[in-house]
Short mmCIF file of C-alpha atoms in Angstrom, two decimals:
data_model
loop_
_atom_site.label_atom_id
_atom_site.label_comp_id
_atom_site.label_asym_id
_atom_site.label_seq_id
_atom_site.Cartn_x
_atom_site.Cartn_y
_atom_site.Cartn_z
CA UNK V 16 171.74 10.53 102.29
CA UNK V 17 169.35 13.28 99.86
CA UNK V 18 169.07 17.07 99.80
CA UNK V 19 166.68 19.02 101.63
CA UNK V 20 165.11 20.94 98.61
CA UNK V 21 162.81 24.01 98.36
CA UNK V 22 159.61 23.87 95.61
CA UNK V 23 157.90 26.73 93.79
CA UNK V 24 154.91 25.43 91.57
CA UNK V 25 153.49 28.35 88.87
CA UNK V 26 150.46 27.76 87.56
CA UNK V 27 150.25 29.84 84.16
CA UNK V 28 147.82 30.18 81.42
CA UNK V 29 150.17 27.67 79.58
CA UNK V 30 151.42 24.74 81.71
CA UNK V 31 151.87 24.69 85.34
CA UNK V 32 155.96 24.31 86.62
CA UNK V 33 157.95 23.06 89.19
CA UNK V 34 160.58 23.86 89.94
CA UNK V 35 163.26 22.24 92.85
CA UNK V 36 165.25 24.33 94.16
CA UNK V 37 168.62 23.71 97.61
CA UNK V 38 168.17 26.73 100.17
CA UNK V 39 171.34 28.17 98.26
CA UNK V 40 169.75 28.70 95.31
CA UNK V 41 171.19 26.06 92.90
CA UNK V 42 168.15 24.83 90.46
CA UNK V 43 167.98 20.90 90.90
CA UNK V 44 165.06 19.73 88.66
CA UNK V 45 161.96 21.01 86.96
CA UNK V 46 159.29 19.32 85.78
CA UNK V 47 155.96 20.68 84.01
CA UNK V 48 152.17 19.26 82.89
CA UNK V 49 149.85 21.41 80.35
CA UNK V 50 147.67 23.81 81.54
CA UNK V 51 144.40 22.22 79.12
CA UNK V 52 141.65 24.78 78.50
CA UNK V 53 137.88 24.56 76.92
CA UNK V 54 136.94 27.83 74.71
CA UNK V 55 134.16 29.36 74.87
CA UNK V 56 132.50 31.89 72.83
CA UNK V 57 133.91 34.47 75.02
CA UNK V 58 137.46 33.06 75.82
CA UNK V 59 138.26 29.51 77.98
CA UNK V 60 137.70 27.56 80.81
CA UNK V 61 139.10 24.67 82.71
CA UNK V 62 138.05 22.15 85.88
CA UNK V 63 139.44 22.82 89.52
CA UNK V 64 140.05 18.94 89.07
CA UNK V 65 142.23 19.17 85.84
CA UNK V 66 144.03 22.50 87.45
CA UNK V 67 144.99 20.33 90.67
CA UNK V 68 145.98 17.61 88.58
CA UNK V 69 148.09 19.11 86.23
CA UNK V 70 149.53 20.74 89.51
CA UNK V 71 150.33 17.27 90.61
CA UNK V 72 151.95 15.77 87.96
CA UNK V 73 154.39 18.87 87.71
CA UNK V 74 155.62 18.35 91.07
CA UNK V 75 155.89 14.28 90.31
CA UNK V 76 157.63 14.73 87.05
CA UNK V 77 160.91 17.67 89.37
CA UNK V 78 160.29 14.42 92.18
CA UNK V 79 161.15 12.06 89.85
CA UNK V 80 164.63 13.50 88.52
CA UNK V 81 165.69 13.65 92.33
CA UNK V 82 164.32 10.44 94.08
CA UNK V 83 166.82 10.68 96.95
CA UNK V 84 166.09 14.05 97.59
CA UNK V 85 162.52 15.00 100.43
CA UNK V 86 161.22 18.79 100.13
CA UNK V 87 161.26 20.94 103.24
CA UNK V 88 158.32 23.29 102.30
CA UNK V 89 156.48 24.02 99.15
CA UNK V 90 155.31 27.70 97.59
CA UNK V 91 152.50 28.14 95.05
CA UNK V 92 151.99 31.31 92.58
CA UNK V 93 149.62 31.21 89.97
CA UNK V 94 147.99 33.20 87.47
CA UNK V 95 146.12 35.77 89.59
CA UNK V 96 141.88 36.09 88.84
CA UNK V 97 140.98 32.56 88.00
CA UNK V 98 139.61 30.82 90.29
CA UNK V 99 137.90 27.48 92.12
CA UNK V 100 134.33 27.92 93.51
CA UNK V 101 133.45 24.51 96.47
CA UNK V 102 130.85 23.83 99.02
CA UNK V 103 131.81 22.98 102.55
CA UNK V 104 133.59 19.62 101.82
CA UNK V 105 135.72 21.57 99.04
CA UNK V 106 133.78 20.00 95.89
CA UNK V 107 133.86 22.40 92.91
CA UNK V 108 130.64 23.51 91.82
CA UNK V 109 131.60 25.33 88.70
CA UNK V 110 134.34 26.04 85.91
CA UNK V 111 137.26 27.80 86.78
CA UNK V 112 137.03 30.63 83.88
CA UNK V 113 140.35 32.13 82.46
CA UNK V 114 141.17 35.89 83.34
CA UNK V 115 140.92 36.78 79.87
CA UNK V 116 137.22 35.50 79.03
CA UNK V 117 135.51 38.30 78.25
CA UNK V 118 131.97 37.37 79.40
CA UNK V 119 131.15 39.01 82.09
CA UNK V 120 131.22 42.64 79.77
CA UNK V 121 127.12 42.70 81.04
CA UNK V 122 128.52 42.47 84.48
CA UNK V 123 130.60 44.98 84.03
CA UNK V 124 128.57 47.80 82.72
CA UNK V 125 126.11 46.91 85.31
CA UNK V 126 128.80 47.35 88.38
CA UNK V 127 129.88 50.78 87.35
CA UNK V 128 126.84 51.82 87.59
CA UNK V 129 125.04 50.85 90.58
CA UNK V 130 129.02 51.16 92.31
CA UNK V 131 130.55 53.93 90.10
CA UNK V 132 133.64 53.18 87.79
CA UNK V 133 135.43 55.76 89.84
CA UNK V 134 135.18 55.02 92.63
CA UNK V 135 135.65 51.46 91.92
CA UNK V 136 138.98 52.12 90.77
CA UNK V 137 140.18 54.00 93.22
CA UNK V 138 139.25 51.42 96.27
CA UNK V 139 140.09 48.28 94.87
CA UNK V 140 143.19 49.93 92.72
CA UNK V 141 141.90 48.08 89.70
CA UNK V 142 140.74 49.65 85.88
CA UNK V 143 137.33 48.99 84.55
CA UNK V 144 138.42 45.42 82.99
CA UNK V 145 136.46 42.45 82.70
CA UNK V 146 139.37 40.70 84.50
CA UNK V 147 138.12 40.73 87.81
CA UNK V 148 136.80 37.89 89.94
CA UNK V 149 133.71 39.32 91.18
CA UNK V 150 132.33 40.08 87.55
CA UNK V 151 133.06 36.88 86.69
CA UNK V 152 131.56 35.74 89.91
CA UNK V 153 128.12 37.19 89.34
CA UNK V 154 128.08 36.14 85.70
CA UNK V 155 128.72 32.41 87.49
CA UNK V 156 125.80 32.76 90.33
CA UNK V 157 123.28 33.86 87.10
CA UNK V 158 123.98 31.24 84.49
CA UNK V 159 124.33 28.25 86.90
CA UNK V 160 122.16 28.04 89.67
CA UNK V 161 124.20 25.41 91.33
CA UNK V 162 127.29 27.93 91.91
CA UNK V 163 125.01 29.72 94.59
CA UNK V 164 125.35 27.18 97.14
CA UNK V 165 129.49 28.24 97.26
CA UNK V 166 130.87 28.09 100.47
CA UNK V 167 134.93 28.62 99.76
CA UNK V 168 137.03 30.35 97.31
CA UNK V 169 140.45 29.45 95.90
CA UNK V 170 142.46 31.73 93.89
CA UNK V 171 144.11 28.88 91.78
CA UNK V 172 147.56 28.47 93.76
CA UNK V 173 145.22 28.52 97.14
CA UNK V 174 143.79 25.48 95.86
CA UNK V 175 146.37 24.01 94.55
CA UNK V 176 148.27 24.28 98.77
CA UNK V 177 144.10 23.54 100.04
CA UNK V 178 144.87 19.90 97.23
CA UNK V 179 147.94 19.08 99.04
CA UNK V 180 146.43 19.41 102.61
CA UNK V 181 147.47 23.08 103.39
CA UNK V 182 144.80 25.09 105.00
CA UNK V 183 142.11 27.72 103.43
CA UNK V 184 143.34 31.22 103.48
CA UNK V 185 143.65 34.11 101.20
CA UNK V 186 146.99 35.71 99.90
CA UNK V 187 146.70 39.86 99.57
CA UNK V 188 148.49 39.98 96.27
CA UNK V 189 145.78 37.40 94.68
CA UNK V 190 143.14 38.97 96.49
CA UNK V 191 143.82 42.22 95.03
CA UNK V 192 142.93 40.64 91.94
CA UNK V 193 139.50 40.06 92.55
CA UNK V 194 137.58 43.35 92.99
CA UNK V 195 135.96 42.40 96.23
CA UNK V 196 139.57 43.84 98.32
CA UNK V 197 139.29 47.44 99.92
CA UNK V 198 143.19 48.02 99.00
CA UNK V 199 143.94 51.31 101.54
CA UNK V 200 142.54 48.36 104.38
CA UNK V 201 143.73 45.51 103.58
CA UNK V 202 140.06 44.40 104.08
CA UNK V 203 137.11 42.78 101.96
CA UNK V 204 135.13 45.42 100.66
CA UNK V 205 131.48 45.05 101.67
CA UNK V 206 129.46 46.62 99.28
CA UNK V 207 132.03 44.60 96.33
CA UNK V 208 130.79 41.60 98.32
CA UNK V 209 127.06 42.71 98.38
CA UNK V 210 126.99 43.68 94.57
CA UNK V 211 128.28 40.40 93.40
CA UNK V 212 126.11 38.58 95.83
CA UNK V 213 129.50 36.60 97.29
CA UNK V 214 128.90 35.54 100.68
CA UNK V 215 131.60 37.74 103.19
CA UNK V 216 133.26 34.66 103.40
CA UNK V 217 134.30 34.68 100.16
CA UNK V 218 137.85 35.92 101.28
CA UNK V 219 139.38 33.72 103.63
CA UNK V 220 141.50 34.74 106.08
CA UNK V 221 143.75 37.09 104.37
CA UNK V 222 147.53 36.49 104.75
CA UNK V 223 150.61 37.51 102.96
CA UNK V 224 153.10 35.12 100.77
CA UNK V 225 155.28 33.14 102.71
CA UNK V 226 152.61 32.29 105.97
CA UNK V 227 153.11 28.71 107.05
CA UNK V 228 149.43 27.14 105.68
CA UNK V 229 150.51 23.49 107.69
CA UNK V 230 151.89 20.50 105.76
CA UNK V 231 151.38 18.23 102.66
CA UNK V 232 149.49 15.14 103.36
CA UNK V 233 151.00 12.92 100.21
CA UNK V 234 151.68 9.15 99.13
CA UNK V 235 152.95 7.33 96.13
CA UNK V 236 154.94 9.17 93.89
CA UNK V 237 154.49 12.33 95.89
CA UNK V 238 155.60 10.44 99.30
CA UNK V 239 158.56 13.15 99.35
CA UNK V 240 156.56 16.05 99.87
CA UNK V 241 154.94 14.31 102.76
CA UNK V 242 155.26 16.77 105.72
CA UNK V 243 156.23 19.68 103.76
CA UNK V 244 155.83 23.20 105.08
CA UNK V 245 153.03 24.59 102.60
CA UNK V 246 152.17 28.40 101.33
CA UNK V 247 150.45 30.61 99.14
CA UNK V 248 153.04 32.74 96.93
CA UNK V 249 150.81 34.91 95.22
CA UNK V 250 150.48 36.74 92.00
CA UNK V 251 152.96 35.10 89.51
CA UNK V 252 154.42 38.77 87.98
CA UNK V 253 155.45 39.89 91.86
CA UNK V 254 156.90 36.31 92.74
CA UNK V 255 158.63 36.32 89.69
CA UNK V 256 159.82 40.10 90.98
CA UNK V 257 160.93 38.89 94.29
CA UNK V 258 163.34 36.22 92.32
CA UNK V 259 165.22 39.16 91.05
CA UNK V 260 165.30 40.43 94.05
CA UNK V 261 163.09 43.23 92.88
CA UNK V 262 161.05 43.47 96.20
CA UNK V 263 162.04 46.34 97.98
CA UNK V 264 160.73 50.00 97.34
CA UNK V 265 161.54 51.53 93.97
CA UNK V 266 162.82 47.93 92.24
CA UNK V 267 161.27 47.59 88.77
CA UNK V 268 160.84 44.15 87.10
CA UNK V 269 160.27 44.05 83.27
CA UNK V 270 158.72 40.85 82.16
CA UNK V 271 159.53 41.24 78.53
CA UNK V 272 156.95 38.25 76.99
CA UNK V 273 154.18 38.33 74.63
CA UNK V 274 153.32 41.43 77.08
CA UNK V 275 155.57 43.94 78.37
CA UNK V 276 154.78 44.04 81.57
CA UNK V 277 156.52 46.66 84.22
CA UNK V 278 156.25 45.66 87.84
CA UNK V 279 156.76 48.36 90.33
CA UNK V 280 157.40 48.18 94.34
CA UNK V 281 156.28 51.15 96.15
CA UNK V 282 155.66 51.53 100.03
CA UNK V 283 152.02 51.65 100.42
CA UNK V 284 149.33 54.56 101.37
CA UNK V 285 149.19 55.49 97.77
CA UNK V 286 146.01 58.19 97.67
CA UNK V 287 142.97 57.62 96.71
CA UNK V 288 143.51 60.05 93.65
CA UNK V 289 146.64 58.81 92.89
CA UNK V 290 145.30 55.12 92.65
CA UNK V 291 142.39 56.48 90.25
CA UNK V 292 145.22 58.06 87.71
CA UNK V 293 146.89 54.83 87.91
CA UNK V 294 144.04 52.91 86.94
CA UNK V 295 142.92 55.27 84.40
CA UNK V 296 146.15 54.14 82.52
CA UNK V 297 145.41 50.83 82.51
CA UNK V 298 147.50 50.28 85.64
CA UNK V 299 146.92 48.39 88.28
CA UNK V 300 147.92 48.70 92.16
CA UNK V 301 147.39 46.11 94.84
CA UNK V 302 149.43 44.39 97.65
CA UNK V 303 153.10 42.70 96.31
CA UNK V 304 153.90 39.56 97.83
CA UNK V 305 156.74 40.66 99.22
CA UNK V 306 155.12 41.69 102.72
CA UNK V 307 154.35 45.46 103.24
CA UNK V 308 154.32 46.06 99.89
CA UNK V 309 152.66 47.26 97.09
CA UNK V 310 152.37 46.82 93.18
CA UNK V 311 152.08 49.32 90.74
CA UNK V 312 151.37 46.95 87.41
CA UNK V 313 151.89 47.98 83.76
CA UNK V 314 152.09 46.50 80.60
CA UNK V 315 152.12 47.72 76.95
CA UNK V 316 152.16 45.47 73.69
CA UNK V 317 156.27 45.32 73.40
CA UNK V 318 156.43 41.89 72.87
CA UNK V 319 153.43 41.34 70.66
CA UNK V 320 154.55 44.15 68.36
CA UNK V 321 158.12 42.96 67.45
CA UNK V 322 156.92 39.74 67.06
CA UNK V 323 154.18 41.45 64.52
CA UNK V 324 157.07 43.44 62.84
CA UNK V 325 159.33 40.14 62.75
CA UNK V 326 156.20 38.20 60.71
CA UNK V 327 155.73 41.29 58.35
CA UNK V 328 159.79 41.59 57.17
CA UNK V 329 159.61 37.22 56.63
CA UNK V 330 161.95 36.86 59.23
CA UNK V 331 161.93 33.57 61.78
CA UNK V 332 162.42 33.49 64.66
CA UNK V 333 165.38 31.52 64.77
CA UNK V 334 167.55 34.21 62.79
CA UNK V 335 166.73 36.84 65.33
CA UNK V 336 170.21 37.86 66.31
CA UNK V 337 171.01 38.49 61.75
CA UNK V 338 168.14 40.96 61.97
CA UNK V 339 169.76 42.44 65.40
CA UNK V 340 173.17 42.15 63.43
CA UNK V 341 171.45 44.11 61.06
CA UNK V 342 169.59 47.26 62.96
CA UNK V 343 173.06 47.49 65.07
CA UNK V 344 174.88 48.88 61.94
CA UNK V 345 171.90 50.56 60.82
CA UNK V 346 170.87 54.64 60.52
CA UNK V 347 168.19 55.80 62.84
CA UNK V 348 165.06 55.97 60.29
CA UNK V 349 162.07 56.21 63.40
CA UNK V 350 159.85 56.81 60.83
CA UNK V 351 160.56 52.99 59.50
CA UNK V 352 157.48 51.50 61.64
CA UNK V 353 155.14 53.54 62.90
CA UNK V 354 153.02 51.72 65.91
CA UNK V 355 148.97 52.46 66.27
CA UNK V 356 147.41 51.46 69.77
CA UNK V 357 147.24 48.31 68.65
CA UNK V 358 149.57 45.28 67.20
CA UNK V 359 147.34 45.38 64.65
CA UNK V 360 147.89 48.98 64.05
CA UNK V 361 151.68 48.91 62.66
CA UNK V 362 152.83 50.60 59.43
CA UNK V 363 156.56 49.44 58.20
CA UNK V 364 158.26 52.23 55.59
CA UNK V 365 158.72 50.17 52.75
CA UNK V 366 161.95 51.70 51.56
CA UNK V 367 162.94 51.25 54.88
CA UNK V 368 165.52 47.97 55.34
CA UNK V 369 164.89 44.93 57.34
CA UNK V 370 168.04 46.46 60.01
CA UNK V 371 166.31 50.05 59.66
CA UNK V 372 162.91 48.95 60.99
CA UNK V 373 163.94 46.81 63.46
CA UNK V 374 166.49 49.30 64.72
CA UNK V 375 163.25 51.45 64.62
CA UNK V 376 160.47 48.95 66.43
CA UNK V 377 163.09 48.13 69.16
CA UNK V 378 163.27 51.66 69.97
CA UNK V 379 159.90 52.47 69.74
CA UNK V 380 158.80 49.82 72.17
CA UNK V 381 161.62 50.99 74.27
CA UNK V 382 159.61 54.13 74.21
CA UNK V 383 156.30 52.89 75.42
CA UNK V 384 157.74 51.32 78.26
CA UNK V 385 159.50 54.19 79.35
CA UNK V 386 156.34 56.69 79.21
CA UNK V 387 154.61 53.87 81.43
CA UNK V 388 158.15 53.81 84.05
CA UNK V 389 157.84 57.50 84.25
CA UNK V 390 154.28 57.31 85.08
CA UNK V 391 155.10 54.86 87.48
CA UNK V 392 157.35 57.31 89.07
CA UNK V 393 155.61 60.05 89.11
CA UNK V 394 153.30 57.86 91.33
CA UNK V 395 155.72 56.77 93.85
CA UNK V 396 158.57 58.16 93.40
CA UNK V 397 162.09 57.44 91.61
CA UNK V 398 162.85 53.77 90.36
CA UNK V 399 165.80 52.68 92.30
CA UNK V 400 166.83 49.67 90.18
CA UNK V 401 165.52 47.80 87.31
CA UNK V 402 166.12 43.85 86.28
CA UNK V 403 164.99 42.61 83.01
CA UNK V 404 163.26 38.68 82.28
CA UNK V 405 161.86 37.44 79.07
CA UNK V 406 162.27 35.95 76.33
CA UNK V 407 162.30 39.46 74.15
CA UNK V 408 165.79 39.55 76.13
CA UNK V 409 167.49 37.48 73.63
CA UNK V 410 166.91 40.55 71.17
CA UNK V 411 170.62 42.32 70.99
CA UNK V 412 169.00 45.20 69.87
CA UNK V 413 166.45 45.80 72.22
CA UNK V 414 168.57 45.11 74.83
CA UNK V 415 170.75 48.16 73.34
CA UNK V 416 167.73 50.65 73.33
CA UNK V 417 166.85 49.39 77.05
CA UNK V 418 170.36 50.12 78.18
CA UNK V 419 170.71 53.30 76.63
CA UNK V 420 167.08 54.98 78.24
CA UNK V 421 167.63 53.73 82.01
CA UNK V 422 170.16 53.84 84.91
CA UNK V 423 171.16 50.63 87.30
CA UNK V 424 169.35 48.54 84.34
CA UNK V 425 169.91 44.49 85.20
CA UNK V 426 170.04 41.30 82.51
CA UNK V 427 168.31 38.18 85.15
CA UNK V 428 168.62 35.18 83.04
CA UNK V 429 166.61 32.85 85.00
CA UNK V 430 164.00 31.14 82.55
CA UNK V 431 160.72 30.01 85.51
CA UNK V 432 161.36 33.29 88.08
CA UNK V 433 157.81 32.90 88.88
CA UNK V 434 158.97 29.20 89.98
CA UNK V 435 162.09 30.40 91.53
CA UNK V 436 160.18 32.95 93.31
CA UNK V 437 157.48 30.31 94.91
CA UNK V 438 160.25 27.64 96.33
CA UNK V 439 161.96 31.17 97.85
CA UNK V 440 158.52 31.84 99.41
CA UNK V 441 158.71 28.09 100.47
CA UNK V 442 161.23 29.01 102.28
CA UNK V 443 160.80 31.72 104.51
CA UNK V 444 157.37 29.87 105.41
CA UNK V 445 159.65 26.67 106.70
CA UNK V 446 162.46 29.45 108.17
CA UNK V 447 165.02 28.45 105.87
CA UNK V 448 165.48 32.70 105.50
CA UNK V 449 164.39 34.64 108.10
CA UNK V 450 163.73 37.32 105.42
CA UNK V 451 163.40 37.65 101.64
CA UNK V 452 166.41 40.13 101.93
CA UNK V 453 168.70 37.20 102.81
CA UNK V 454 166.69 34.64 99.94
CA UNK V 455 168.85 33.83 96.50
CA UNK V 456 168.47 35.78 93.47
CA UNK V 457 169.03 35.62 90.43
#
């Protein structure tokens, strides 16, 4: 007899992955499919149909690896700001715009002029960027008349759940990235809805991650999924943090990728002036995927900067260990690398050795992360733990620098934390765990 497994889907910018997990935390199979985008003048877009088909393909890929097993529950995490606009019959009405696409610059300027920049930031917990759903929605209604007939909107994770047969709902950590949510009241903000021209029901019933949203109705390659409990797991950063056990207040997840993201779990209820100060620093404040928690999310260009330094040194990624060894025995020369405000502003001392440069670079990007973490602590209280994961954790020099400046640091070696966290929320929805404290973490 086959096993009863949990499935976690992480719909990301590069690919959509599906992980199958036993309830005790053993990873069984991983499937994936590419997220295909079409380039635009300002970024990229894709279609709702492609997102759906890629998610189903990733699931089918994983299921083929364990044909005797069945799926008890499915949780879906995704990128946060991109969405699918549909009519009442769930027919898509426009493209899915990438979160990094900046076609909505004029809309952002009008939002600031109409609502007020500080008021928007303090109410929503979002900085004044062209990332959020409401400005892209207004752009779409201006440039694509058919979008004005929208009666439903789904985040990518919500759309995948709906495509599997799930119920309509808006998950709080994803809704926090729209600009339509009043952070402090956890309800739709009428003023931003009115400004964007969105109907009041563009945010469906607001639910926490792990809320059961019906059961899958699938056949064919996905027959093993039929009848599985469905849930939206939420924003991929917070979902990955849950996989690492960073769901308690004070816990911090440091995702060391191209952009180094710090995800701090906090108690709800920071004052509006504190929220405003955080957004001015580029920190977003929103509802966490973990129930009854907020998430403070900030980022540096740490990984991108390290990649630029490696390229300037003429070092290929495959020989990173050699560069790390050189840094371990090199003297401290902080001036060997000077970092500017962007990844393009790097100055390397031509007289410094590669080991000195790499030692200085790993310490410089660690200082940036440490300063950001200090700002999070000033707003929400001291950090209680630090879990680090991501590609750059393979650099011994970087981990040495991080260990020197942080207490309670734990290296979590898991390649797909977002998928694993989504599977944990699936287990929560199906009753495999009474709470996140009972779920297996890495």
